Amino acid sequence: MPDPDMPDRRSSAAAPAPQPHRPFFQLGLLVLALSGLWWCLVLLARWRTWALPWAVSPGLAHGLLFGLGAMPQFIAGFFFTAGPRWLRVPGPAGRAVWPSLWLAGLGWALALPGVHVDARLTGLGLMLVALSWGLSWWQAGRLLAASEVPDRLHLRGVQGAWLLGLCGMAVMGAGLMAGHEELARYALQAVLWWGLLPVFLIALHRMVPMFAEPAVWLRVAGRLPAPERALLWAGLAGCAWGGAWQVLAPAALPAWAWALRAGLEGCAALLLLRQAWHWRRMARLPLMAMMLAGGLWLAAGAGLSALSSGLLALGRAGLGLAPLHAVLAGGLGSLMMAQVSRVSSAHAGRPLAADRPLLALFLLMQTAVILRLWAALGQTAPAVTLVLAALLWALCMGGWALRLLGWLRWESGVRASGNARSVDISAPRAVCQSDSKRRPGRP
């Protein structure tokens, strides 16, 4: 049986396959850049004591636009590009994804101004985005059903988390349209913990060992080895636990409950650190260093949450939003930048995804996350620090969006002329060889 993680050389001379990731990524990058600029202006206005109208509370608006704005498009684009290669089935035609894209674009065009004008407008926008995501989910399910590849564990996991995410988004939209903001807040937590975080953990679990330890991916009757499978299930169980705590736990808890949470999250942090140490030799490759940085941020978030829970168990003040921003901004942000850059560069004929400009933008994002944690921990001048963190984040996301949009436009042009080079986004040996040939002896 052919290796599903390697490109099919026989098809390289054929007509270019449809690349549905391109319009999905373009829309996601646009929403990401606009949301970063919007939040930077909001914090600047707050710092200068300029009054802004709000139909949705600022915290909820920030969470839904930052946490959900680009992710539905990135997840769908990645699935429709990597999924057919992993599953050995034809991908969706370009025309098939356009209804989903138009719905998503219209939804975000309503949701962003709605947070200042009318919460029902934001709710309607989220309902349209959920419908868009649902259409893409149905198309992804058809790819899975058509595949005969034995190892479909990761993509089935992505599809399951995807379903939970789109259901949570629909509940959030319905809550805002009905005027129940608290319901929307709980639904947002459910989407983050049960929808988005599992998708990134699954992608990290598949992609890093695929580069670091190709022997792990030698199929044994189409199944992963037991230790790798146990690691994946442990990560998903942690996501389920974190989401259940955020959504179902009451506001007032006894000390023993906080102590239990501290112990479990401390174990999760140690497990993530152990796995990052196990993959440490791959940090010499810039792209893998970016992905491992995301894993380390997840470990830092779990550790900060354990520390916060321990302080609450002792009757002291916790760490506020610092653990959440470490997980979402640091962990998911780093993984998002690494994975989306890899897909975009590979299909634009650039096997070496992490070049110097991209690494500079990545370091800028790391600085923004550190400043945000500094502000969340209540250090000196938190208002100024928040504005600076938002400014750096907006510059990073804007610069990254402009860079990748250029790659995607170039890809469209060369594919139209028939000169595109076929590069498999999931080929570990191709990436490692290109990295070592182009930059010998350098990270």
Tab-separated table of C-alpha atoms in Angstrom:
chain	number	residue	atom	x	y	z
A	1	MET	CA	0.000	0.000	0.000
A	2	PRO	CA	1.413	3.464	-0.828
A	3	ASP	CA	2.455	5.681	2.038
A	4	PRO	CA	-0.408	8.168	2.572
A	5	ASP	CA	2.005	10.779	3.918
A	6	MET	CA	4.104	10.933	0.774
A	7	PRO	CA	3.195	12.580	-2.538
A	8	ASP	CA	2.160	10.538	-5.517
A	9	ARG	CA	4.933	11.204	-8.044
A	10	ARG	CA	2.946	9.661	-10.865
A	11	SER	CA	0.364	12.450	-10.704
A	12	SER	CA	2.869	15.319	-10.817
A	13	ALA	CA	2.482	15.756	-14.555
A	14	ALA	CA	-1.274	15.724	-14.458
A	15	ALA	CA	-3.465	18.787	-14.437
A	16	PRO	CA	-3.231	20.779	-11.188
A	17	ALA	CA	-5.673	19.553	-8.575
A	18	PRO	CA	-8.111	22.071	-7.109
A	19	GLN	CA	-6.687	23.919	-4.119
A	20	PRO	CA	-9.669	24.927	-1.951
A	21	HIS	CA	-7.385	26.071	0.845
A	22	ARG	CA	-6.557	29.242	-1.113
A	23	PRO	CA	-9.921	31.112	-0.853
A	24	PHE	CA	-10.484	29.772	2.685
A	25	PHE	CA	-7.084	31.008	3.816
A	26	GLN	CA	-7.538	34.358	2.083
A	27	LEU	CA	-10.799	34.971	3.927
A	28	GLY	CA	-9.325	33.767	7.236
A	29	LEU	CA	-6.281	36.020	6.892
A	30	LEU	CA	-8.468	39.010	6.074
A	31	VAL	CA	-10.688	38.452	9.130
A	32	LEU	CA	-7.626	37.888	11.317
A	33	ALA	CA	-5.931	41.113	10.226
A	34	LEU	CA	-9.110	43.176	10.573
A	35	SER	CA	-9.901	41.799	14.042
A	36	GLY	CA	-6.368	42.575	15.222
A	37	LEU	CA	-6.610	46.146	13.949
A	38	TRP	CA	-10.094	46.534	15.473
A	39	TRP	CA	-8.987	45.403	18.945
A	40	CYS	CA	-5.920	47.623	18.826
A	41	LEU	CA	-8.173	50.626	18.132
A	42	VAL	CA	-10.565	49.557	20.920
A	43	LEU	CA	-7.763	49.412	23.499
A	44	LEU	CA	-6.319	52.698	22.269
A	45	ALA	CA	-9.732	54.337	22.713
A	46	ARG	CA	-10.037	52.839	26.221
A	47	TRP	CA	-6.573	54.080	27.147
A	48	ARG	CA	-7.436	57.583	25.919
A	49	THR	CA	-10.848	57.369	27.688
A	50	TRP	CA	-12.796	57.697	24.448
A	51	ALA	CA	-16.290	56.258	24.780
A	52	LEU	CA	-17.311	53.569	22.293
A	53	PRO	CA	-20.822	52.137	21.855
A	54	TRP	CA	-21.134	48.451	22.741
A	55	ALA	CA	-24.030	46.124	21.922
A	56	VAL	CA	-22.009	43.076	23.044
A	57	SER	CA	-19.774	43.219	26.105
A	58	PRO	CA	-16.143	43.937	25.078
A	59	GLY	CA	-14.768	40.726	26.600
A	60	LEU	CA	-17.210	38.513	24.721
A	61	ALA	CA	-16.709	40.476	21.491
A	62	HIS	CA	-12.946	40.103	21.838
A	63	GLY	CA	-13.237	36.366	22.480
A	64	LEU	CA	-15.529	35.560	19.587
A	65	LEU	CA	-13.652	37.660	17.007
A	66	PHE	CA	-10.158	36.633	18.077
A	67	GLY	CA	-10.967	33.032	18.941
A	68	LEU	CA	-13.372	32.254	16.106
A	69	GLY	CA	-12.767	34.832	13.389
A	70	ALA	CA	-10.210	32.972	11.276
A	71	MET	CA	-10.342	29.446	12.664
A	72	PRO	CA	-13.384	28.073	10.758
A	73	GLN	CA	-11.776	29.092	7.458
A	74	PHE	CA	-8.328	27.769	8.380
A	75	ILE	CA	-9.668	24.418	9.590
A	76	ALA	CA	-11.817	23.897	6.493
A	77	GLY	CA	-9.025	24.938	4.136
A	78	PHE	CA	-6.504	22.655	5.824
A	79	PHE	CA	-8.884	19.679	5.824
A	80	PHE	CA	-9.741	20.075	2.136
A	81	THR	CA	-6.052	20.292	1.199
A	82	ALA	CA	-4.321	17.773	3.481
A	83	GLY	CA	-7.353	15.511	3.883
A	84	PRO	CA	-7.581	14.234	0.288
A	85	ARG	CA	-3.848	13.452	0.303
A	86	TRP	CA	-4.026	11.582	3.594
A	87	LEU	CA	-7.252	9.805	2.618
A	88	ARG	CA	-6.263	9.135	-1.018
A	89	VAL	CA	-9.525	10.503	-2.410
A	90	PRO	CA	-10.240	13.388	-4.809
A	91	GLY	CA	-10.696	16.740	-3.108
A	92	PRO	CA	-13.766	18.930	-3.517
A	93	ALA	CA	-14.118	20.911	-6.712
A	94	GLY	CA	-13.497	24.630	-6.510
A	95	ARG	CA	-17.126	25.496	-7.207
A	96	ALA	CA	-18.336	23.252	-4.373
A	97	VAL	CA	-16.759	25.392	-1.635
A	98	TRP	CA	-17.939	28.815	-2.799
A	99	PRO	CA	-21.367	28.750	-1.091
A	100	SER	CA	-19.613	28.120	2.210
A	101	LEU	CA	-17.163	30.960	1.555
A	102	TRP	CA	-19.873	33.474	0.672
A	103	LEU	CA	-21.847	32.586	3.793
A	104	ALA	CA	-18.760	32.961	5.991
A	105	GLY	CA	-17.800	36.284	4.415
A	106	LEU	CA	-21.303	37.668	4.857
A	107	GLY	CA	-21.441	36.362	8.425
A	108	TRP	CA	-18.270	38.125	9.533
A	109	ALA	CA	-19.276	41.290	7.668
A	110	LEU	CA	-22.377	41.358	9.911
A	111	ALA	CA	-20.752	40.133	13.139
A	112	LEU	CA	-17.945	42.699	13.422
A	113	PRO	CA	-20.043	45.902	13.231
A	114	GLY	CA	-22.817	44.197	15.173
A	115	VAL	CA	-20.779	44.189	18.397
A	116	HIS	CA	-21.073	47.993	18.397
A	117	VAL	CA	-24.501	48.390	16.775
A	118	ASP	CA	-26.840	45.509	17.646
A	119	ALA	CA	-26.153	42.158	19.313
A	120	ARG	CA	-28.781	40.530	17.107
A	121	LEU	CA	-26.731	41.476	14.059
A	122	THR	CA	-23.703	39.734	15.548
A	123	GLY	CA	-25.858	36.720	16.394
A	124	LEU	CA	-27.156	36.525	12.828
A	125	GLY	CA	-23.607	36.757	11.503
A	126	LEU	CA	-22.486	33.891	13.748
A	127	MET	CA	-25.433	31.786	12.606
A	128	LEU	CA	-24.377	32.312	8.984
A	129	VAL	CA	-20.775	31.365	9.810
A	130	ALA	CA	-22.037	28.249	11.611
A	131	LEU	CA	-24.094	27.335	8.534
A	132	SER	CA	-21.012	27.864	6.373
A	133	TRP	CA	-18.923	25.674	8.660
A	134	GLY	CA	-21.663	23.047	8.631
A	135	LEU	CA	-21.601	22.846	4.816
A	136	SER	CA	-17.827	22.384	4.908
A	137	TRP	CA	-18.180	19.749	7.646
A	138	TRP	CA	-20.637	17.796	5.493
A	139	GLN	CA	-18.216	17.893	2.541
A	140	ALA	CA	-15.393	16.716	4.813
A	141	GLY	CA	-17.565	13.820	5.974
A	142	ARG	CA	-18.075	12.746	2.366
A	143	LEU	CA	-14.295	12.592	1.893
A	144	LEU	CA	-13.930	10.420	4.985
A	145	ALA	CA	-16.738	8.108	3.900
A	146	ALA	CA	-15.204	7.665	0.437
A	147	SER	CA	-11.735	6.757	1.743
A	148	GLU	CA	-10.457	3.202	2.219
A	149	VAL	CA	-7.232	4.224	3.992
A	150	PRO	CA	-7.013	2.250	7.280
A	151	ASP	CA	-5.580	5.113	9.366
A	152	ARG	CA	-8.296	7.782	9.586
A	153	LEU	CA	-8.061	8.393	13.335
A	154	HIS	CA	-6.747	11.951	13.162
A	155	LEU	CA	-9.144	13.193	10.520
A	156	ARG	CA	-12.083	11.552	12.269
A	157	GLY	CA	-11.020	13.336	15.440
A	158	VAL	CA	-10.840	16.641	13.571
A	159	GLN	CA	-14.317	16.073	12.150
A	160	GLY	CA	-15.740	15.286	15.601
A	161	ALA	CA	-14.233	18.419	17.172
A	162	TRP	CA	-15.369	20.395	14.133
A	163	LEU	CA	-18.970	19.286	14.750
A	164	LEU	CA	-18.813	20.363	18.396
A	165	GLY	CA	-17.357	23.708	17.347
A	166	LEU	CA	-20.016	24.525	14.792
A	167	CYS	CA	-22.811	23.498	17.185
A	168	GLY	CA	-21.335	25.775	19.845
A	169	MET	CA	-21.088	28.621	17.358
A	170	ALA	CA	-24.748	28.162	16.397
A	171	VAL	CA	-25.733	28.241	20.094
A	172	MET	CA	-23.674	31.393	20.561
A	173	GLY	CA	-25.405	33.076	17.640
A	174	ALA	CA	-28.841	32.019	18.899
A	175	GLY	CA	-28.000	33.304	22.390
A	176	LEU	CA	-27.007	36.735	21.077
A	177	MET	CA	-30.072	36.967	18.851
A	178	ALA	CA	-32.296	36.111	21.833
A	179	GLY	CA	-30.525	38.567	24.153
A	180	HIS	CA	-28.953	35.851	26.395
A	181	GLU	CA	-25.330	36.953	26.484
A	182	GLU	CA	-24.457	34.560	29.320
A	183	LEU	CA	-25.486	31.607	27.129
A	184	ALA	CA	-23.271	32.967	24.364
A	185	ARG	CA	-20.369	33.229	26.816
A	186	TYR	CA	-20.703	29.576	27.852
A	187	ALA	CA	-21.013	28.535	24.199
A	188	LEU	CA	-17.802	30.413	23.384
A	189	GLN	CA	-15.941	28.449	26.063
A	190	ALA	CA	-17.361	25.214	24.640
A	191	VAL	CA	-16.190	26.104	21.126
A	192	LEU	CA	-12.691	26.980	22.330
A	193	TRP	CA	-12.162	23.888	24.501
A	194	TRP	CA	-14.182	21.254	22.652
A	195	GLY	CA	-13.874	22.536	19.090
A	196	LEU	CA	-10.670	24.469	18.395
A	197	LEU	CA	-8.132	23.191	20.910
A	198	PRO	CA	-8.692	19.484	20.035
A	199	VAL	CA	-8.200	20.237	16.332
A	200	PHE	CA	-4.810	21.828	16.990
A	201	LEU	CA	-3.735	19.081	19.369
A	202	ILE	CA	-4.653	16.449	16.780
A	203	ALA	CA	-2.718	18.316	14.074
A	204	LEU	CA	0.296	18.687	16.382
A	205	HIS	CA	0.143	14.985	17.278
A	206	ARG	CA	0.162	13.948	13.635
A	207	MET	CA	2.523	16.455	12.050
A	208	VAL	CA	5.434	16.683	14.512
A	209	PRO	CA	6.133	12.923	14.838
A	210	MET	CA	5.690	12.622	11.083
A	211	PHE	CA	8.745	14.842	10.722
A	212	ALA	CA	10.642	13.747	13.846
A	213	GLU	CA	10.101	9.976	13.840
A	214	PRO	CA	8.939	8.583	10.488
A	215	ALA	CA	9.217	5.056	11.911
A	216	VAL	CA	6.301	5.805	14.217
A	217	TRP	CA	4.153	6.237	11.142
A	218	LEU	CA	4.830	2.778	9.742
A	219	ARG	CA	1.364	1.336	9.942
A	220	VAL	CA	0.689	-1.759	11.988
A	221	ALA	CA	-2.561	-3.117	10.528
A	222	GLY	CA	-3.536	0.497	9.818
A	223	ARG	CA	-3.311	1.577	13.474
A	224	LEU	CA	-1.006	3.816	15.457
A	225	PRO	CA	1.233	2.221	18.081
A	226	ALA	CA	-0.432	2.077	21.492
A	227	PRO	CA	1.781	4.734	23.198
A	228	GLU	CA	1.071	7.280	20.461
A	229	ARG	CA	-2.646	6.515	20.584
A	230	ALA	CA	-2.654	6.874	24.393
A	231	LEU	CA	-0.929	10.263	24.118
A	232	LEU	CA	-3.585	11.497	21.714
A	233	TRP	CA	-6.450	10.308	23.918
A	234	ALA	CA	-4.834	11.932	26.955
A	235	GLY	CA	-4.700	15.268	25.156
A	236	LEU	CA	-8.328	15.023	24.079
A	237	ALA	CA	-9.368	14.076	27.615
A	238	GLY	CA	-7.606	17.197	28.878
A	239	CYS	CA	-9.577	19.327	26.423
A	240	ALA	CA	-12.822	17.685	27.548
A	241	TRP	CA	-11.935	18.314	31.196
A	242	GLY	CA	-10.990	21.952	30.620
A	243	GLY	CA	-14.171	22.654	28.687
A	244	ALA	CA	-16.372	20.940	31.250
A	245	TRP	CA	-14.781	23.000	34.008
A	246	GLN	CA	-15.297	26.277	32.136
A	247	VAL	CA	-18.871	25.515	31.077
A	248	LEU	CA	-20.324	23.453	33.941
A	249	ALA	CA	-18.412	24.398	37.100
A	250	PRO	CA	-20.258	26.790	39.462
A	251	ALA	CA	-18.746	30.121	40.384
A	252	ALA	CA	-18.115	29.203	44.042
A	253	LEU	CA	-16.133	26.006	44.638
A	254	PRO	CA	-14.610	24.460	47.754
A	255	ALA	CA	-10.867	24.453	48.267
A	256	TRP	CA	-10.541	20.719	47.545
A	257	ALA	CA	-12.044	21.217	44.057
A	258	TRP	CA	-9.464	23.865	43.197
A	259	ALA	CA	-6.720	21.625	44.578
A	260	LEU	CA	-7.949	18.738	42.400
A	261	ARG	CA	-7.910	20.979	39.352
A	262	ALA	CA	-4.406	22.180	40.186
A	263	GLY	CA	-3.152	18.600	40.400
A	264	LEU	CA	-4.702	17.519	37.096
A	265	GLU	CA	-3.508	20.569	35.224
A	266	GLY	CA	-0.040	20.200	36.686
A	267	CYS	CA	0.073	16.631	35.331
A	268	ALA	CA	-1.050	17.922	31.922
A	269	ALA	CA	1.733	20.523	31.929
A	270	LEU	CA	4.353	17.884	32.779
A	271	LEU	CA	3.055	15.572	30.043
A	272	LEU	CA	3.275	18.355	27.451
A	273	LEU	CA	6.783	19.289	28.584
A	274	ARG	CA	7.886	15.652	28.418
A	275	GLN	CA	6.606	15.332	24.866
A	276	ALA	CA	8.246	18.595	23.804
A	277	TRP	CA	11.538	17.319	25.253
A	278	HIS	CA	11.069	14.082	23.321
A	279	TRP	CA	10.730	16.095	20.074
A	280	ARG	CA	13.441	18.626	20.941
A	281	ARG	CA	15.888	17.590	18.203
A	282	MET	CA	13.420	18.762	15.572
A	283	ALA	CA	13.835	22.363	16.789
A	284	ARG	CA	16.756	22.717	14.357
A	285	LEU	CA	14.147	23.008	11.609
A	286	PRO	CA	12.529	26.469	11.787
A	287	LEU	CA	9.043	25.216	10.985
A	288	MET	CA	9.253	22.543	13.669
A	289	ALA	CA	10.645	25.080	16.133
A	290	MET	CA	7.503	27.158	15.556
A	291	MET	CA	5.259	24.158	16.165
A	292	LEU	CA	7.197	23.133	19.275
A	293	ALA	CA	6.918	26.697	20.571
A	294	GLY	CA	3.157	26.281	20.320
A	295	GLY	CA	3.397	23.067	22.330
A	296	LEU	CA	5.490	24.820	24.972
A	297	TRP	CA	2.908	27.601	25.233
A	298	LEU	CA	0.229	24.963	25.819
A	299	ALA	CA	2.390	23.527	28.596
A	300	ALA	CA	2.919	27.013	30.044
A	301	GLY	CA	-0.828	27.661	29.963
A	302	ALA	CA	-1.545	24.404	31.781
A	303	GLY	CA	1.148	25.221	34.344
A	304	LEU	CA	-0.158	28.739	34.923
A	305	SER	CA	-3.684	27.389	35.298
A	306	ALA	CA	-2.455	24.838	37.847
A	307	LEU	CA	-0.706	27.622	39.781
A	308	SER	CA	-3.828	29.800	39.646
A	309	SER	CA	-6.005	26.943	40.908
A	310	GLY	CA	-3.536	26.264	43.709
A	311	LEU	CA	-3.651	29.892	44.807
A	312	LEU	CA	-7.458	29.824	44.795
A	313	ALA	CA	-7.375	26.625	46.871
A	314	LEU	CA	-5.324	28.546	49.449
A	315	GLY	CA	-7.833	31.397	49.482
A	316	ARG	CA	-5.670	33.799	47.513
A	317	ALA	CA	-6.281	35.597	44.225
A	318	GLY	CA	-5.698	33.613	41.038
A	319	LEU	CA	-3.833	34.614	37.895
A	320	GLY	CA	-6.872	35.918	36.022
A	321	LEU	CA	-6.763	35.604	32.239
A	322	ALA	CA	-3.039	34.815	32.013
A	323	PRO	CA	-3.461	31.003	31.623
A	324	LEU	CA	-6.170	31.403	28.970
A	325	HIS	CA	-4.052	33.806	26.897
A	326	ALA	CA	-1.032	31.511	27.175
A	327	VAL	CA	-3.089	28.641	25.720
A	328	LEU	CA	-5.036	30.557	23.065
A	329	ALA	CA	-2.779	33.432	21.980
A	330	GLY	CA	0.531	31.664	22.611
A	331	GLY	CA	-0.309	28.026	21.900
A	332	LEU	CA	-2.987	28.167	19.229
A	333	GLY	CA	-1.530	31.335	17.700
A	334	SER	CA	1.898	29.726	17.235
A	335	LEU	CA	0.442	26.500	15.840
A	336	MET	CA	-1.839	28.455	13.519
A	337	MET	CA	1.053	30.472	12.107
A	338	ALA	CA	3.217	27.374	11.601
A	339	GLN	CA	0.588	25.170	9.983
A	340	VAL	CA	-1.065	27.790	7.759
A	341	SER	CA	2.350	29.030	6.596
A	342	ARG	CA	3.385	25.480	5.765
A	343	VAL	CA	0.330	24.828	3.618
A	344	SER	CA	0.494	28.215	1.872
A	345	SER	CA	4.223	28.070	1.122
A	346	ALA	CA	4.214	24.460	-0.048
A	347	HIS	CA	1.448	25.003	-2.578
A	348	ALA	CA	3.136	28.189	-3.771
A	349	GLY	CA	6.227	26.128	-4.616
A	350	ARG	CA	8.150	27.150	-1.487
A	351	PRO	CA	9.123	23.967	0.421
A	352	LEU	CA	11.046	26.016	3.010
A	353	ALA	CA	8.138	27.630	4.848
A	354	ALA	CA	9.934	29.350	7.732
A	355	ASP	CA	12.220	31.951	6.164
A	356	ARG	CA	13.637	35.011	7.911
A	357	PRO	CA	10.659	37.381	7.419
A	358	LEU	CA	8.253	34.755	8.710
A	359	LEU	CA	10.469	34.023	11.720
A	360	ALA	CA	10.642	37.754	12.465
A	361	LEU	CA	6.834	37.946	12.436
A	362	PHE	CA	6.689	34.871	14.647
A	363	LEU	CA	9.033	36.453	17.199
A	364	LEU	CA	6.914	39.608	17.099
A	365	MET	CA	3.878	37.513	17.988
A	366	GLN	CA	5.763	35.875	20.873
A	367	THR	CA	6.610	39.335	22.216
A	368	ALA	CA	2.955	40.383	21.997
A	369	VAL	CA	1.851	37.295	23.943
A	370	ILE	CA	4.465	37.890	26.656
A	371	LEU	CA	3.323	41.502	27.039
A	372	ARG	CA	-0.293	40.353	27.260
A	373	LEU	CA	0.593	37.928	30.043
A	374	TRP	CA	2.538	40.663	31.804
A	375	ALA	CA	-0.550	42.871	31.739
A	376	ALA	CA	-2.817	40.016	32.865
A	377	LEU	CA	-0.585	39.378	35.869
A	378	GLY	CA	-1.171	42.975	36.995
A	379	GLN	CA	2.349	44.293	36.602
A	380	THR	CA	3.318	47.950	36.143
A	381	ALA	CA	1.220	50.092	33.749
A	382	PRO	CA	-1.145	47.309	32.611
A	383	ALA	CA	-3.189	49.662	30.386
A	384	VAL	CA	-0.130	50.813	28.428
A	385	THR	CA	1.146	47.243	28.240
A	386	LEU	CA	-2.200	46.058	26.872
A	387	VAL	CA	-2.154	48.703	24.133
A	388	LEU	CA	1.433	47.810	23.212
A	389	ALA	CA	0.613	44.086	23.123
A	390	ALA	CA	-2.414	44.737	20.906
A	391	LEU	CA	-0.345	46.949	18.594
A	392	LEU	CA	2.358	44.284	18.192
A	393	TRP	CA	-0.285	41.611	17.604
A	394	ALA	CA	-1.996	43.759	14.939
A	395	LEU	CA	1.335	44.435	13.222
A	396	CYS	CA	2.219	40.741	13.304
A	397	MET	CA	-1.120	39.520	11.968
A	398	GLY	CA	-1.288	42.281	9.364
A	399	GLY	CA	2.236	41.589	8.124
A	400	TRP	CA	1.649	37.838	8.107
A	401	ALA	CA	-1.610	38.253	6.201
A	402	LEU	CA	0.042	40.461	3.557
A	403	ARG	CA	2.899	37.982	3.140
A	404	LEU	CA	0.691	34.916	2.796
A	405	LEU	CA	-1.829	36.676	0.574
A	406	GLY	CA	1.075	37.409	-1.759
A	407	TRP	CA	2.041	33.734	-1.775
A	408	LEU	CA	-1.546	32.687	-2.444
A	409	ARG	CA	-1.925	35.149	-5.321
A	410	TRP	CA	1.354	33.931	-6.797
A	411	GLU	CA	0.174	30.355	-6.472
A	412	SER	CA	-3.036	31.208	-8.318
A	413	GLY	CA	-1.071	32.769	-11.161
A	414	VAL	CA	1.403	29.960	-11.653
A	415	ARG	CA	-1.342	27.345	-11.475
A	416	ALA	CA	-3.250	29.200	-14.153
A	417	SER	CA	-0.137	29.155	-16.358
A	418	GLY	CA	0.501	25.477	-15.616
A	419	ASN	CA	3.938	26.067	-14.056
A	420	ALA	CA	3.074	25.249	-10.451
A	421	ARG	CA	5.312	22.807	-8.690
A	422	SER	CA	3.510	20.082	-6.753
A	423	VAL	CA	4.727	19.943	-3.144
A	424	ASP	CA	3.036	17.712	-0.607
A	425	ILE	CA	2.373	19.536	2.662
A	426	SER	CA	2.624	16.283	4.564
A	427	ALA	CA	5.921	14.959	3.170
A	428	PRO	CA	8.433	14.957	6.031
A	429	ARG	CA	11.420	13.822	4.033
A	430	ALA	CA	10.943	16.513	1.395
A	431	VAL	CA	10.878	19.245	4.025
A	432	CYS	CA	13.862	17.950	5.967
A	433	GLN	CA	15.920	17.495	2.801
A	434	SER	CA	15.080	20.931	1.437
A	435	ASP	CA	15.898	22.521	4.780
A	436	SER	CA	19.250	20.771	5.053
A	437	LYS	CA	20.202	21.463	1.427
A	438	ARG	CA	19.324	25.098	1.419
A	439	ARG	CA	20.688	26.018	4.819
A	440	PRO	CA	23.306	23.439	5.824
A	441	GLY	CA	24.440	23.658	9.409
A	442	ARG	CA	21.958	26.380	10.276
A	443	PRO	CA	18.702	26.149	12.223
